[in-house]
Amino acid sequence: MIQLPIYEEFAHWLDDLLENNEMPESTQAYCFNLYEESDEDHIYGVQLVAAGDFDPEDKEGEWACEEVWSSGENIFTVDTSDEEDTGWSHAQELFKEMAEEYLANGKYADVIKGAKGVAIGFVDGDLEIIAQ
């Protein structure tokens, strides 16, 4: 179940990115890159990347490495230390729920949904396609 206060911060972060940055015409897909910011503190981060390629069959996400735009150091973080499950898979589920909610109801969802695909995953792991 989505955590509304965290989602509202996430949506504000995405709104700001999409309102203040023009996405390149060569954008084919978007990827929510997840990071483990601090293992001991259970803090996870997400970065938005626009890719110039998209291959839904490529679960390893080589296509997502074809960056044409990135939020760079502007990373949204979540602290899961007060959650029952502080593992990376739980963090991925939290971010996935928020990304899917944004795609359904976000202010600039059409920008992201206008691409051929949207994926989410840890930078050194497999990607999960959440829209195409």
PDB file of C-alpha atoms in Angstrom:
ATOM      1  CA  MET A   1       0.000   0.000   0.000  1.00  0.00           C
ATOM      2  CA  ILE A   2       1.350   3.391  -1.007  1.00  0.00           C
ATOM      3  CA  GLN A   3       2.619   5.663   1.751  1.00  0.00           C
ATOM      4  CA  LEU A   4       0.970   8.980   0.954  1.00  0.00           C
ATOM      5  CA  PRO A   5       3.428  11.435   2.609  1.00  0.00           C
ATOM      6  CA  ILE A   6       6.411   9.793   0.878  1.00  0.00           C
ATOM      7  CA  TYR A   7       4.528   9.580  -2.423  1.00  0.00           C
ATOM      8  CA  GLU A   8       3.670  13.286  -2.282  1.00  0.00           C
ATOM      9  CA  GLU A   9       7.378  14.128  -1.862  1.00  0.00           C
ATOM     10  CA  PHE A  10       8.251  11.741  -4.711  1.00  0.00           C
ATOM     11  CA  ALA A  11       5.595  13.300  -6.976  1.00  0.00           C
ATOM     12  CA  HIS A  12       6.873  16.790  -6.153  1.00  0.00           C
ATOM     13  CA  TRP A  13      10.429  15.664  -7.029  1.00  0.00           C
ATOM     14  CA  LEU A  14       9.255  14.257 -10.385  1.00  0.00           C
ATOM     15  CA  ASP A  15       7.067  17.308 -11.097  1.00  0.00           C
ATOM     16  CA  ASP A  16      10.078  19.550 -10.547  1.00  0.00           C
ATOM     17  CA  LEU A  17      12.300  17.440 -12.833  1.00  0.00           C
ATOM     18  CA  LEU A  18       9.763  17.240 -15.639  1.00  0.00           C
ATOM     19  CA  GLU A  19       8.660  20.866 -15.391  1.00  0.00           C
ATOM     20  CA  ASN A  20      12.173  22.325 -15.376  1.00  0.00           C
ATOM     21  CA  ASN A  21      13.970  20.066 -17.845  1.00  0.00           C
ATOM     22  CA  GLU A  22      13.116  19.591 -21.490  1.00  0.00           C
ATOM     23  CA  MET A  23      13.466  15.941 -22.426  1.00  0.00           C
ATOM     24  CA  PRO A  24      15.494  15.317 -25.596  1.00  0.00           C
ATOM     25  CA  GLU A  25      13.579  14.415 -28.755  1.00  0.00           C
ATOM     26  CA  SER A  26      15.689  11.254 -28.966  1.00  0.00           C
ATOM     27  CA  THR A  27      14.132   9.891 -25.746  1.00  0.00           C
ATOM     28  CA  GLN A  28      12.764   6.397 -26.361  1.00  0.00           C
ATOM     29  CA  ALA A  29      12.241   5.260 -22.761  1.00  0.00           C
ATOM     30  CA  TYR A  30      12.641   6.175 -19.108  1.00  0.00           C
ATOM     31  CA  CYS A  31      14.243   4.237 -16.326  1.00  0.00           C
ATOM     32  CA  PHE A  32      13.979   4.735 -12.600  1.00  0.00           C
ATOM     33  CA  ASN A  33      17.508   3.790 -11.519  1.00  0.00           C
ATOM     34  CA  LEU A  34      17.582   2.609  -7.919  1.00  0.00           C
ATOM     35  CA  TYR A  35      20.578   2.869  -5.612  1.00  0.00           C
ATOM     36  CA  GLU A  36      21.425   1.638  -2.164  1.00  0.00           C
ATOM     37  CA  GLU A  37      22.562   4.939  -0.666  1.00  0.00           C
ATOM     38  CA  SER A  38      23.437   3.500   2.755  1.00  0.00           C
ATOM     39  CA  ASP A  39      23.209  -0.211   3.542  1.00  0.00           C
ATOM     40  CA  GLU A  40      23.619   0.217   7.285  1.00  0.00           C
ATOM     41  CA  ASP A  41      21.079   3.054   7.487  1.00  0.00           C
ATOM     42  CA  HIS A  42      18.638   1.418   5.034  1.00  0.00           C
ATOM     43  CA  ILE A  43      18.457   4.444   2.741  1.00  0.00           C
ATOM     44  CA  TYR A  44      17.625   3.934  -0.930  1.00  0.00           C
ATOM     45  CA  GLY A  45      17.626   6.432  -3.760  1.00  0.00           C
ATOM     46  CA  VAL A  46      16.101   6.814  -7.197  1.00  0.00           C
ATOM     47  CA  GLN A  47      17.324   8.720 -10.230  1.00  0.00           C
ATOM     48  CA  LEU A  48      15.325   9.317 -13.418  1.00  0.00           C
ATOM     49  CA  VAL A  49      17.076   8.588 -16.708  1.00  0.00           C
ATOM     50  CA  ALA A  50      15.848   9.159 -20.258  1.00  0.00           C
ATOM     51  CA  ALA A  51      17.267   6.604 -22.692  1.00  0.00           C
ATOM     52  CA  GLY A  52      17.744   6.891 -26.437  1.00  0.00           C
ATOM     53  CA  ASP A  53      16.984   3.194 -26.903  1.00  0.00           C
ATOM     54  CA  PHE A  54      14.415   0.680 -25.627  1.00  0.00           C
ATOM     55  CA  ASP A  55      14.359  -3.106 -25.768  1.00  0.00           C
ATOM     56  CA  PRO A  56      11.634  -4.733 -23.641  1.00  0.00           C
ATOM     57  CA  GLU A  57      13.296  -8.139 -24.091  1.00  0.00           C
ATOM     58  CA  ASP A  58      16.570  -6.946 -22.536  1.00  0.00           C
ATOM     59  CA  LYS A  59      15.996  -7.620 -18.818  1.00  0.00           C
ATOM     60  CA  GLU A  60      19.570  -6.636 -17.969  1.00  0.00           C
ATOM     61  CA  GLY A  61      18.759  -3.161 -19.251  1.00  0.00           C
ATOM     62  CA  GLU A  62      21.614  -2.428 -21.616  1.00  0.00           C
ATOM     63  CA  TRP A  63      19.234  -0.064 -23.410  1.00  0.00           C
ATOM     64  CA  ALA A  64      18.932   2.045 -20.246  1.00  0.00           C
ATOM     65  CA  CYS A  65      22.667   2.790 -20.453  1.00  0.00           C
ATOM     66  CA  GLU A  66      22.013   4.821 -23.619  1.00  0.00           C
ATOM     67  CA  GLU A  67      21.353   7.950 -21.534  1.00  0.00           C
ATOM     68  CA  VAL A  68      20.245  11.085 -23.327  1.00  0.00           C
ATOM     69  CA  TRP A  69      19.259  12.825 -20.072  1.00  0.00           C
ATOM     70  CA  SER A  70      19.598  12.113 -16.364  1.00  0.00           C
ATOM     71  CA  SER A  71      18.525  13.729 -13.121  1.00  0.00           C
ATOM     72  CA  GLY A  72      22.191  13.298 -12.168  1.00  0.00           C
ATOM     73  CA  GLU A  73      22.866  13.999  -8.518  1.00  0.00           C
ATOM     74  CA  ASN A  74      19.241  15.026  -8.006  1.00  0.00           C
ATOM     75  CA  ILE A  75      18.267  11.756  -6.346  1.00  0.00           C
ATOM     76  CA  PHE A  76      15.113  11.157  -4.319  1.00  0.00           C
ATOM     77  CA  THR A  77      15.821   9.110  -1.193  1.00  0.00           C
ATOM     78  CA  VAL A  78      13.712   6.984   1.124  1.00  0.00           C
ATOM     79  CA  ASP A  79      14.707   5.819   4.588  1.00  0.00           C
ATOM     80  CA  THR A  80      13.295   2.321   5.244  1.00  0.00           C
ATOM     81  CA  SER A  81      14.879   1.874   8.687  1.00  0.00           C
ATOM     82  CA  ASP A  82      11.475   2.100  10.402  1.00  0.00           C
ATOM     83  CA  GLU A  83       9.901  -0.497   8.072  1.00  0.00           C
ATOM     84  CA  GLU A  84       9.467  -4.182   8.937  1.00  0.00           C
ATOM     85  CA  ASP A  85      11.427  -5.090   5.819  1.00  0.00           C
ATOM     86  CA  THR A  86      14.495  -2.947   5.162  1.00  0.00           C
ATOM     87  CA  GLY A  87      15.835  -5.005   2.241  1.00  0.00           C
ATOM     88  CA  TRP A  88      16.447  -3.867  -1.310  1.00  0.00           C
ATOM     89  CA  SER A  89      13.508  -5.825  -2.762  1.00  0.00           C
ATOM     90  CA  HIS A  90      11.105  -4.053  -0.410  1.00  0.00           C
ATOM     91  CA  ALA A  91      12.640  -0.714  -1.381  1.00  0.00           C
ATOM     92  CA  GLN A  92      12.165  -1.575  -5.065  1.00  0.00           C
ATOM     93  CA  GLU A  93       8.497  -2.357  -4.410  1.00  0.00           C
ATOM     94  CA  LEU A  94       8.031   1.000  -2.640  1.00  0.00           C
ATOM     95  CA  PHE A  95       9.574   2.899  -5.548  1.00  0.00           C
ATOM     96  CA  LYS A  96       7.630   0.813  -8.071  1.00  0.00           C
ATOM     97  CA  GLU A  97       4.310   1.618  -6.358  1.00  0.00           C
ATOM     98  CA  MET A  98       5.144   5.315  -6.338  1.00  0.00           C
ATOM     99  CA  ALA A  99       6.246   5.296  -9.993  1.00  0.00           C
ATOM    100  CA  GLU A 100       3.076   3.462 -11.053  1.00  0.00           C
ATOM    101  CA  GLU A 101       0.926   5.891  -9.073  1.00  0.00           C
ATOM    102  CA  TYR A 102       2.686   8.806 -10.753  1.00  0.00           C
ATOM    103  CA  LEU A 103       2.156   7.249 -14.179  1.00  0.00           C
ATOM    104  CA  ALA A 104      -1.547   6.909 -13.367  1.00  0.00           C
ATOM    105  CA  ASN A 105      -2.141  10.315 -11.759  1.00  0.00           C
ATOM    106  CA  GLY A 106       0.985  12.486 -11.848  1.00  0.00           C
ATOM    107  CA  LYS A 107       0.965  16.051 -13.112  1.00  0.00           C
ATOM    108  CA  TYR A 108       3.455  15.320 -15.916  1.00  0.00           C
ATOM    109  CA  ALA A 109       2.741  11.601 -16.343  1.00  0.00           C
ATOM    110  CA  ASP A 110       2.079  12.114 -20.057  1.00  0.00           C
ATOM    111  CA  VAL A 111       5.723  13.096 -20.585  1.00  0.00           C
ATOM    112  CA  ILE A 112       6.900   9.740 -19.252  1.00  0.00           C
ATOM    113  CA  LYS A 113       4.036   7.720 -20.752  1.00  0.00           C
ATOM    114  CA  GLY A 114       4.808   9.248 -24.159  1.00  0.00           C
ATOM    115  CA  ALA A 115       7.918   7.069 -24.349  1.00  0.00           C
ATOM    116  CA  LYS A 116       8.002   3.512 -25.707  1.00  0.00           C
ATOM    117  CA  GLY A 117       8.651   2.106 -22.251  1.00  0.00           C
ATOM    118  CA  VAL A 118       9.320   2.741 -18.589  1.00  0.00           C
ATOM    119  CA  ALA A 119      11.389   0.490 -16.346  1.00  0.00           C
ATOM    120  CA  ILE A 120      12.605   0.355 -12.771  1.00  0.00           C
ATOM    121  CA  GLY A 121      15.473  -1.472 -11.138  1.00  0.00           C
ATOM    122  CA  PHE A 122      18.723  -1.289  -9.240  1.00  0.00           C
ATOM    123  CA  VAL A 123      21.606  -0.092 -11.392  1.00  0.00           C
ATOM    124  CA  ASP A 124      23.457  -3.403 -11.072  1.00  0.00           C
ATOM    125  CA  GLY A 125      20.383  -5.628 -11.336  1.00  0.00           C
ATOM    126  CA  ASP A 126      17.617  -6.612 -13.704  1.00  0.00           C
ATOM    127  CA  LEU A 127      15.026  -4.102 -14.872  1.00  0.00           C
ATOM    128  CA  GLU A 128      11.283  -4.508 -14.546  1.00  0.00           C
ATOM    129  CA  ILE A 129       9.150  -2.929 -17.273  1.00  0.00           C
ATOM    130  CA  ILE A 130       6.296  -1.022 -15.623  1.00  0.00           C
ATOM    131  CA  ALA A 131       4.803   0.590 -18.731  1.00  0.00           C
ATOM    132  CA  GLN A 132       5.036   0.218 -22.495  1.00  0.00           C
TER     133      GLN A 132
END
